[in-house]
């Protein structure tokens, strides 16, 4: 739990049980960790592919096919995974993703002796099993968190892939250079296995499944996850706590909760005076007490709403940009500047460090903007358009840079701008539906993953024809400019209802 000394000035004490604010906060960090684990096992391939390519004598075509094999597998299970998450809960589908990712990492050093297609096959199966992870995450987040907390939990969740990418690019190249690339895969597999055990023990699909914890249990340290974070990195907790919405503020388990009856009466009276449209008001912004089971069949009518496709279109543009740099940056530095992965440590990691820091800062933006007079729809449009606009400018400037350091600077600014989408289209996924959240995210991520699958193949083909990267960067610039138009024209914030047949 967050220490009371770290709460924002003026925030009220929330006497909520473990299944309330503390439970939601714990689930947020568990979801974050799961996204870190899945993303790091997915993107550890990018820097290690250089070493594998030298050993197996692979060219651009083969590299593109390996990188796209994960996304090809990813396409097949996101909708089914989303339906499963809506019906059975987000925890089991994410457990599958974690276990399969761990096994895939541990298998790579064994199957590489069978050749290039064996690598593609393992990466493909990893993609199949990781497909349900993102829909499962959104299904849990939409149930566990209030509307006013969704921008925050979306930012926390999106910080996970950024930190996972950072972990993969920071540790894997150095480990491969010192101990061999096989060791790097094995270590990441063992770490993912460890997190799978933690996740299985502490995560719950919805609040009704979470057992209550009494005060004695809290003082004895049953809140293991938060206690560990507090012990290992109190400064990081302080930074994160400063961004936590008031509705998630909780006191430290060891702190005494002695509040005078007059203070309690004052708080109750102040709470009763809140307007119903106040985003911090529990009446206007409830936590779901019961969760409706997901639909028995695919809700085709839901996908006739234009705003649904506005969100999916923005997701496609984001994926194309994000995974171009995640997959190809190490190869770009190697081919354009002669930098080996182990020599490009700061160049590879600085953009993602910047992205992670900005991602955490963005998590505290939505609440103050709404309180200052912005509507949720205006926040979604502002943050989304800002993300696409800065990304387009950075891409354009990259085409004329001849220095690895200036390229790193623009890439760092680009990664920072991508963080804006956590309060843009990514939060908008949860705005439009709760009942179909898993299916919505599964379908949207499947369609967006078509871009992620096709992008490595398209980049490899373009490099064969153009023999340089400039044309690719210009294409991405135009795509992000289109994203601004989609964001402004089609973003709405309201629950879309479909009549059940």
Tab-separated table of N, CA, C and O in Angstrom, residues 231-313:
chain	number	residue	atom	x	y	z
A	231	UNK	N	10.121	-1.921	-0.163
A	231	UNK	CA	11.439	-2.229	0.377
A	231	UNK	C	12.531	-2.026	-0.663
A	231	UNK	O	13.576	-1.454	-0.381
A	232	UNK	N	12.282	-2.488	-1.884
A	232	UNK	CA	13.322	-2.452	-2.901
A	232	UNK	C	13.536	-1.068	-3.489
A	232	UNK	O	14.631	-0.706	-3.866
A	233	UNK	N	12.486	-0.284	-3.600
A	233	UNK	CA	12.619	1.015	-4.274
A	233	UNK	C	11.588	1.999	-3.767
A	233	UNK	O	10.611	2.295	-4.430
A	234	UNK	N	11.809	2.510	-2.555
A	234	UNK	CA	10.859	3.435	-1.951
A	234	UNK	C	10.729	4.711	-2.779
A	234	UNK	O	9.645	5.280	-2.904
A	235	UNK	N	11.818	5.157	-3.377
A	235	UNK	CA	11.760	6.381	-4.187
A	235	UNK	C	10.844	6.211	-5.385
A	235	UNK	O	10.095	7.123	-5.738
A	236	UNK	N	10.909	5.036	-6.019
A	236	UNK	CA	10.024	4.791	-7.159
A	236	UNK	C	8.572	4.785	-6.724
A	236	UNK	O	7.704	5.328	-7.400
A	237	UNK	N	8.286	4.184	-5.569
A	237	UNK	CA	6.924	4.172	-5.035
A	237	UNK	C	6.431	5.590	-4.809
A	237	UNK	O	5.282	5.927	-5.087
A	238	UNK	N	7.302	6.449	-4.290
A	238	UNK	CA	6.904	7.836	-4.041
A	238	UNK	C	6.508	8.535	-5.330
A	238	UNK	O	5.537	9.284	-5.384
A	239	UNK	N	7.290	8.281	-6.400
A	239	UNK	CA	6.981	8.910	-7.679
A	239	UNK	C	5.648	8.410	-8.209
A	239	UNK	O	4.788	9.174	-8.638
A	240	UNK	N	5.464	7.077	-8.177
A	240	UNK	CA	4.214	6.496	-8.667
A	240	UNK	C	3.035	6.984	-7.842
A	240	UNK	O	1.970	7.317	-8.357
A	241	UNK	N	3.237	7.055	-6.510
A	241	UNK	CA	2.145	7.451	-5.621
A	241	UNK	C	1.664	8.862	-5.906
A	241	UNK	O	0.489	9.173	-5.740
A	242	UNK	N	2.571	9.716	-6.353
A	242	UNK	CA	2.174	11.100	-6.621
A	242	UNK	C	1.214	11.196	-7.787
A	242	UNK	O	0.560	12.215	-7.982
A	243	UNK	N	1.141	10.118	-8.614
A	243	UNK	CA	0.262	10.124	-9.777
A	243	UNK	C	-1.024	9.326	-9.554
A	243	UNK	O	-1.913	9.345	-10.397
A	244	UNK	N	-1.108	8.590	-8.426
A	244	UNK	CA	-2.263	7.735	-8.189
A	244	UNK	C	-3.518	8.571	-7.966
A	244	UNK	O	-3.490	9.532	-7.200
A	245	UNK	N	-4.630	8.237	-8.626
A	245	UNK	CA	-5.876	8.984	-8.411
A	245	UNK	C	-6.289	8.944	-6.948
A	245	UNK	O	-6.006	7.993	-6.224
A	246	UNK	N	-6.980	9.989	-6.507
A	246	UNK	CA	-7.416	10.059	-5.112
A	246	UNK	C	-8.223	8.833	-4.699
A	246	UNK	O	-8.147	8.363	-3.571
A	247	UNK	N	-9.011	8.304	-5.620
A	247	UNK	CA	-9.857	7.168	-5.287
A	247	UNK	C	-9.065	5.904	-5.023
A	247	UNK	O	-9.611	4.933	-4.523
A	248	UNK	N	-7.770	5.900	-5.358
A	248	UNK	CA	-6.919	4.749	-5.091
A	248	UNK	C	-5.929	5.011	-3.970
A	248	UNK	O	-5.078	4.181	-3.687
A	249	UNK	N	-5.980	6.197	-3.344
A	249	UNK	CA	-5.062	6.502	-2.263
A	249	UNK	C	-5.423	5.668	-1.042
A	249	UNK	O	-6.571	5.603	-0.626
A	250	UNK	N	-4.419	4.996	-0.477
A	250	UNK	CA	-4.619	4.199	0.726
A	250	UNK	C	-3.474	4.445	1.680
A	250	UNK	O	-2.417	4.903	1.286
A	251	UNK	N	-3.696	4.147	2.944
A	251	UNK	CA	-2.645	4.339	3.929
A	251	UNK	C	-1.768	3.114	4.019
A	251	UNK	O	-2.133	2.032	3.596
A	252	UNK	N	-0.567	3.275	4.589
A	252	UNK	CA	0.349	2.165	4.763
A	252	UNK	C	-0.259	1.156	5.728
A	252	UNK	O	-0.916	1.533	6.695
A	253	UNK	N	-0.063	-0.153	5.502
A	253	UNK	CA	-0.663	-1.147	6.386
A	253	UNK	C	-0.267	-0.973	7.840
A	253	UNK	O	-1.031	-1.300	8.747
A	254	UNK	N	0.962	-0.477	8.081
A	254	UNK	CA	1.425	-0.343	9.461
A	254	UNK	C	0.914	0.928	10.123
A	254	UNK	O	1.062	1.123	11.328
A	255	UNK	N	0.336	1.815	9.324
A	255	UNK	CA	-0.146	3.072	9.902
A	255	UNK	C	-1.426	2.843	10.685
A	255	UNK	O	-2.281	2.057	10.299
A	256	UNK	N	-1.586	3.535	11.812
A	256	UNK	CA	-2.790	3.405	12.627
A	256	UNK	C	-3.909	4.218	12.007
A	256	UNK	O	-3.730	5.390	11.692
A	257	UNK	N	-5.069	3.588	11.885
A	257	UNK	CA	-6.195	4.278	11.268
A	257	UNK	C	-7.133	4.765	12.352
A	257	UNK	O	-8.199	4.203	12.567
A	258	UNK	N	-6.679	5.761	13.055
A	258	UNK	CA	-7.494	6.324	14.125
A	258	UNK	C	-8.017	7.669	13.639
A	258	UNK	O	-7.256	8.605	13.466
A	259	UNK	N	-9.291	7.728	13.351
A	259	UNK	CA	-9.907	8.942	12.850
A	259	UNK	C	-11.053	9.299	13.782
A	259	UNK	O	-11.903	8.464	14.083
A	260	UNK	N	-11.078	10.517	14.243
A	260	UNK	CA	-12.115	10.929	15.182
A	260	UNK	C	-13.482	10.878	14.523
A	260	UNK	O	-13.619	11.011	13.319
A	261	UNK	N	-14.514	10.645	15.367
A	261	UNK	CA	-15.868	10.550	14.825
A	261	UNK	C	-16.290	11.854	14.182
A	261	UNK	O	-17.032	11.860	13.207
A	262	UNK	N	-15.790	12.976	14.687
A	262	UNK	CA	-16.146	14.266	14.087
A	262	UNK	C	-15.554	14.394	12.697
A	262	UNK	O	-16.199	14.900	11.780
A	263	UNK	N	-14.302	13.905	12.525
A	263	UNK	CA	-13.688	13.960	11.207
A	263	UNK	C	-14.422	13.058	10.231
A	263	UNK	O	-14.614	13.400	9.069
A	264	UNK	N	-14.821	11.875	10.719
A	264	UNK	CA	-15.562	10.976	9.854
A	264	UNK	C	-16.892	11.598	9.441
A	264	UNK	O	-17.306	11.509	8.289
A	265	UNK	N	-17.577	12.236	10.408
A	265	UNK	CA	-18.843	12.889	10.096
A	265	UNK	C	-18.630	14.002	9.084
A	265	UNK	O	-19.425	14.167	8.148
A	266	UNK	N	-17.530	14.733	9.242
A	266	UNK	CA	-17.242	15.827	8.305
A	266	UNK	C	-17.011	15.280	6.897
A	266	UNK	O	-17.514	15.820	5.917
A	267	UNK	N	-16.254	14.175	6.812
A	267	UNK	CA	-15.978	13.596	5.510
A	267	UNK	C	-17.253	13.082	4.862
A	267	UNK	O	-17.475	13.237	3.664
A	268	UNK	N	-18.096	12.434	5.684
A	268	UNK	CA	-19.354	11.917	5.143
A	268	UNK	C	-20.227	13.043	4.608
A	268	UNK	O	-20.851	12.925	3.557
A	269	UNK	N	-20.259	14.146	5.341
A	269	UNK	CA	-21.090	15.259	4.902
A	269	UNK	C	-20.523	15.894	3.642
A	269	UNK	O	-21.263	16.298	2.751
A	270	UNK	N	-19.182	15.990	3.579
A	270	UNK	CA	-18.570	16.544	2.378
A	270	UNK	C	-18.824	15.624	1.175
A	270	UNK	O	-19.081	16.099	0.076
A	271	UNK	N	-18.736	14.302	1.413
A	271	UNK	CA	-18.961	13.359	0.318
A	271	UNK	C	-20.379	13.455	-0.202
A	271	UNK	O	-20.636	13.374	-1.391
A	272	UNK	N	-21.342	13.645	0.709
A	272	UNK	CA	-22.741	13.700	0.291
A	272	UNK	C	-23.044	14.934	-0.525
A	272	UNK	O	-24.018	14.972	-1.262
A	273	UNK	N	-22.192	15.975	-0.404
A	273	UNK	CA	-22.429	17.208	-1.141
A	273	UNK	C	-21.857	17.161	-2.553
A	273	UNK	O	-22.034	18.081	-3.320
A	274	UNK	N	-21.094	16.067	-2.872
A	274	UNK	CA	-20.496	16.008	-4.200
A	274	UNK	C	-21.581	15.911	-5.268
A	274	UNK	O	-22.580	15.229	-5.101
A	275	UNK	N	-21.343	16.563	-6.375
A	275	UNK	CA	-22.285	16.493	-7.482
A	275	UNK	C	-22.190	15.127	-8.140
A	275	UNK	O	-21.154	14.504	-8.178
A	276	UNK	N	-23.288	14.720	-8.702
A	276	UNK	CA	-23.336	13.403	-9.298
A	276	UNK	C	-22.418	13.295	-10.498
A	276	UNK	O	-21.952	12.219	-10.855
A	277	UNK	N	-22.103	14.418	-11.180
A	277	UNK	CA	-21.224	14.356	-12.338
A	277	UNK	C	-19.769	14.557	-11.979
A	277	UNK	O	-18.917	14.653	-12.851
A	278	UNK	N	-19.457	14.645	-10.689
A	278	UNK	CA	-18.071	14.747	-10.253
A	278	UNK	C	-17.379	13.422	-10.543
A	278	UNK	O	-17.811	12.375	-10.076
A	279	UNK	N	-16.286	13.423	-11.349
A	279	UNK	CA	-15.651	12.165	-11.703
A	279	UNK	C	-15.089	11.425	-10.517
A	279	UNK	O	-14.804	10.237	-10.607
A	280	UNK	N	-14.920	12.083	-9.361
A	280	UNK	CA	-14.435	11.409	-8.174
A	280	UNK	C	-15.580	10.864	-7.323
A	280	UNK	O	-15.371	10.213	-6.313
A	281	UNK	N	-16.806	11.173	-7.694
A	281	UNK	CA	-17.942	10.726	-6.903
A	281	UNK	C	-18.218	9.255	-7.131
A	281	UNK	O	-18.356	8.817	-8.267
A	282	UNK	N	-18.322	8.450	-6.065
A	282	UNK	CA	-18.601	7.025	-6.246
A	282	UNK	C	-19.913	6.766	-6.965
A	282	UNK	O	-20.061	5.789	-7.669
A	283	UNK	N	-20.913	7.666	-6.770
A	283	UNK	CA	-22.195	7.460	-7.441
A	283	UNK	C	-22.057	7.604	-8.940
A	283	UNK	O	-22.671	6.885	-9.715
A	284	UNK	N	-21.245	8.589	-9.352
A	284	UNK	CA	-21.056	8.801	-10.781
A	284	UNK	C	-20.004	7.873	-11.351
A	284	UNK	O	-19.938	7.664	-12.553
A	285	UNK	N	-19.183	7.303	-10.483
A	285	UNK	CA	-17.992	6.595	-10.923
A	285	UNK	C	-17.816	5.322	-10.115
A	285	UNK	O	-16.883	5.181	-9.355
A	286	UNK	N	-18.721	4.360	-10.239
A	286	UNK	CA	-18.692	3.202	-9.343
A	286	UNK	C	-17.645	2.171	-9.743
A	286	UNK	O	-17.221	2.105	-10.887
A	287	UNK	N	-17.259	1.366	-8.750
A	287	UNK	CA	-16.518	0.145	-9.022
A	287	UNK	C	-17.547	-0.961	-9.142
A	287	UNK	O	-18.463	-1.037	-8.335
A	288	UNK	N	-17.419	-1.803	-10.162
A	288	UNK	CA	-18.419	-2.831	-10.375
A	288	UNK	C	-18.425	-3.831	-9.220
A	288	UNK	O	-17.396	-4.371	-8.859
A	289	UNK	N	-19.577	-4.047	-8.636
A	289	UNK	CA	-19.700	-5.020	-7.544
A	289	UNK	C	-19.991	-6.414	-8.090
A	289	UNK	O	-19.574	-7.415	-7.547
A	290	UNK	N	-20.771	-6.465	-9.154
A	290	UNK	CA	-21.031	-7.740	-9.812
A	290	UNK	C	-20.645	-7.605	-11.273
A	290	UNK	O	-20.716	-6.517	-11.846
A	291	UNK	N	-20.243	-8.680	-11.870
A	291	UNK	CA	-19.754	-8.655	-13.240
A	291	UNK	C	-20.632	-9.543	-14.102
A	291	UNK	O	-20.798	-10.732	-13.822
A	292	UNK	N	-21.223	-8.941	-15.151
A	292	UNK	CA	-22.053	-9.732	-16.057
A	292	UNK	C	-21.170	-10.656	-16.878
A	292	UNK	O	-20.083	-10.291	-17.299
A	293	UNK	N	-21.641	-11.877	-17.087
A	293	UNK	CA	-20.888	-12.801	-17.913
A	293	UNK	C	-20.874	-12.312	-19.345
A	293	UNK	O	-21.792	-11.662	-19.831
A	294	UNK	N	-19.803	-12.624	-20.037
A	294	UNK	CA	-19.659	-12.181	-21.407
A	294	UNK	C	-20.699	-12.801	-22.314
A	294	UNK	O	-21.368	-13.778	-21.963
A	295	UNK	N	-20.841	-12.286	-23.521
A	295	UNK	CA	-21.860	-12.778	-24.448
A	295	UNK	C	-21.531	-14.177	-24.945
A	295	UNK	O	-20.376	-14.596	-24.990
A	296	UNK	N	-22.576	-14.908	-25.341
A	296	UNK	CA	-22.393	-16.262	-25.855
A	296	UNK	C	-21.954	-16.253	-27.317
A	296	UNK	O	-21.448	-17.259	-27.814
A	297	UNK	N	-22.168	-15.164	-28.004
A	297	UNK	CA	-21.774	-15.088	-29.405
A	297	UNK	C	-21.156	-13.722	-29.694
A	297	UNK	O	-21.253	-12.782	-28.895
A	298	UNK	N	-20.511	-13.634	-30.838
A	298	UNK	CA	-19.803	-12.407	-31.200
A	298	UNK	C	-20.806	-11.276	-31.443
A	298	UNK	O	-21.760	-11.429	-32.220
A	299	UNK	N	-20.618	-10.109	-30.791
A	299	UNK	CA	-21.573	-8.986	-30.928
A	299	UNK	C	-21.305	-8.161	-32.190
A	299	UNK	O	-20.740	-7.062	-32.138
A	300	UNK	N	-21.717	-8.676	-33.334
A	300	UNK	CA	-21.449	-7.988	-34.600
A	300	UNK	C	-22.029	-6.579	-34.603
A	300	UNK	O	-21.449	-5.653	-35.188
A	301	UNK	N	-23.199	-6.394	-33.977
A	301	UNK	CA	-23.850	-5.080	-33.992
A	301	UNK	C	-22.983	-4.018	-33.334
A	301	UNK	O	-23.014	-2.843	-33.734
A	302	UNK	N	-22.196	-4.405	-32.341
A	302	UNK	CA	-21.337	-3.438	-31.663
A	302	UNK	C	-20.330	-2.817	-32.634
A	302	UNK	O	-19.987	-1.638	-32.530
A	303	UNK	N	-19.890	-3.593	-33.601
A	303	UNK	CA	-18.866	-3.124	-34.540
A	303	UNK	C	-19.457	-2.361	-35.722
A	303	UNK	O	-18.742	-2.046	-36.675
A	304	UNK	N	-20.752	-2.040	-35.636
A	304	UNK	CA	-21.336	-1.138	-36.636
A	304	UNK	C	-21.215	0.313	-36.212
A	304	UNK	O	-21.514	1.214	-36.998
A	305	UNK	N	-20.798	0.574	-34.965
A	305	UNK	CA	-20.617	1.940	-34.492
A	305	UNK	C	-19.315	2.518	-35.041
A	305	UNK	O	-18.242	1.907	-34.907
A	306	UNK	N	-19.387	3.703	-35.627
A	306	UNK	CA	-18.210	4.343	-36.224
A	306	UNK	C	-17.102	4.620	-35.206
A	306	UNK	O	-15.919	4.410	-35.508
A	307	UNK	N	-17.411	5.099	-33.977
A	307	UNK	CA	-16.323	5.351	-33.018
A	307	UNK	C	-15.480	4.121	-32.704
A	307	UNK	O	-14.295	4.240	-32.371
A	308	UNK	N	-16.088	2.937	-32.803
A	308	UNK	CA	-15.334	1.699	-32.582
A	308	UNK	C	-14.195	1.595	-33.586
A	308	UNK	O	-13.050	1.276	-33.251
A	309	UNK	N	-14.483	1.915	-34.839
A	309	UNK	CA	-13.458	1.820	-35.886
A	309	UNK	C	-12.478	2.986	-35.816
A	309	UNK	O	-11.331	2.861	-36.286
A	310	UNK	N	-12.905	4.097	-35.225
A	310	UNK	CA	-11.958	5.182	-34.982
A	310	UNK	C	-10.872	4.754	-34.013
A	310	UNK	O	-9.676	5.038	-34.213
A	311	UNK	N	-11.272	4.062	-32.949
A	311	UNK	CA	-10.304	3.547	-31.973
A	311	UNK	C	-9.377	2.524	-32.627
A	311	UNK	O	-8.145	2.571	-32.459
A	312	UNK	N	-9.947	1.609	-33.403
A	312	UNK	CA	-9.146	0.565	-34.045
A	312	UNK	C	-8.172	1.164	-35.057
A	312	UNK	O	-7.018	0.732	-35.162
A	313	UNK	N	-8.619	2.170	-35.800
A	313	UNK	CA	-7.728	2.827	-36.760
A	313	UNK	C	-6.523	3.464	-36.088
A	313	UNK	O	-5.386	3.355	-36.567
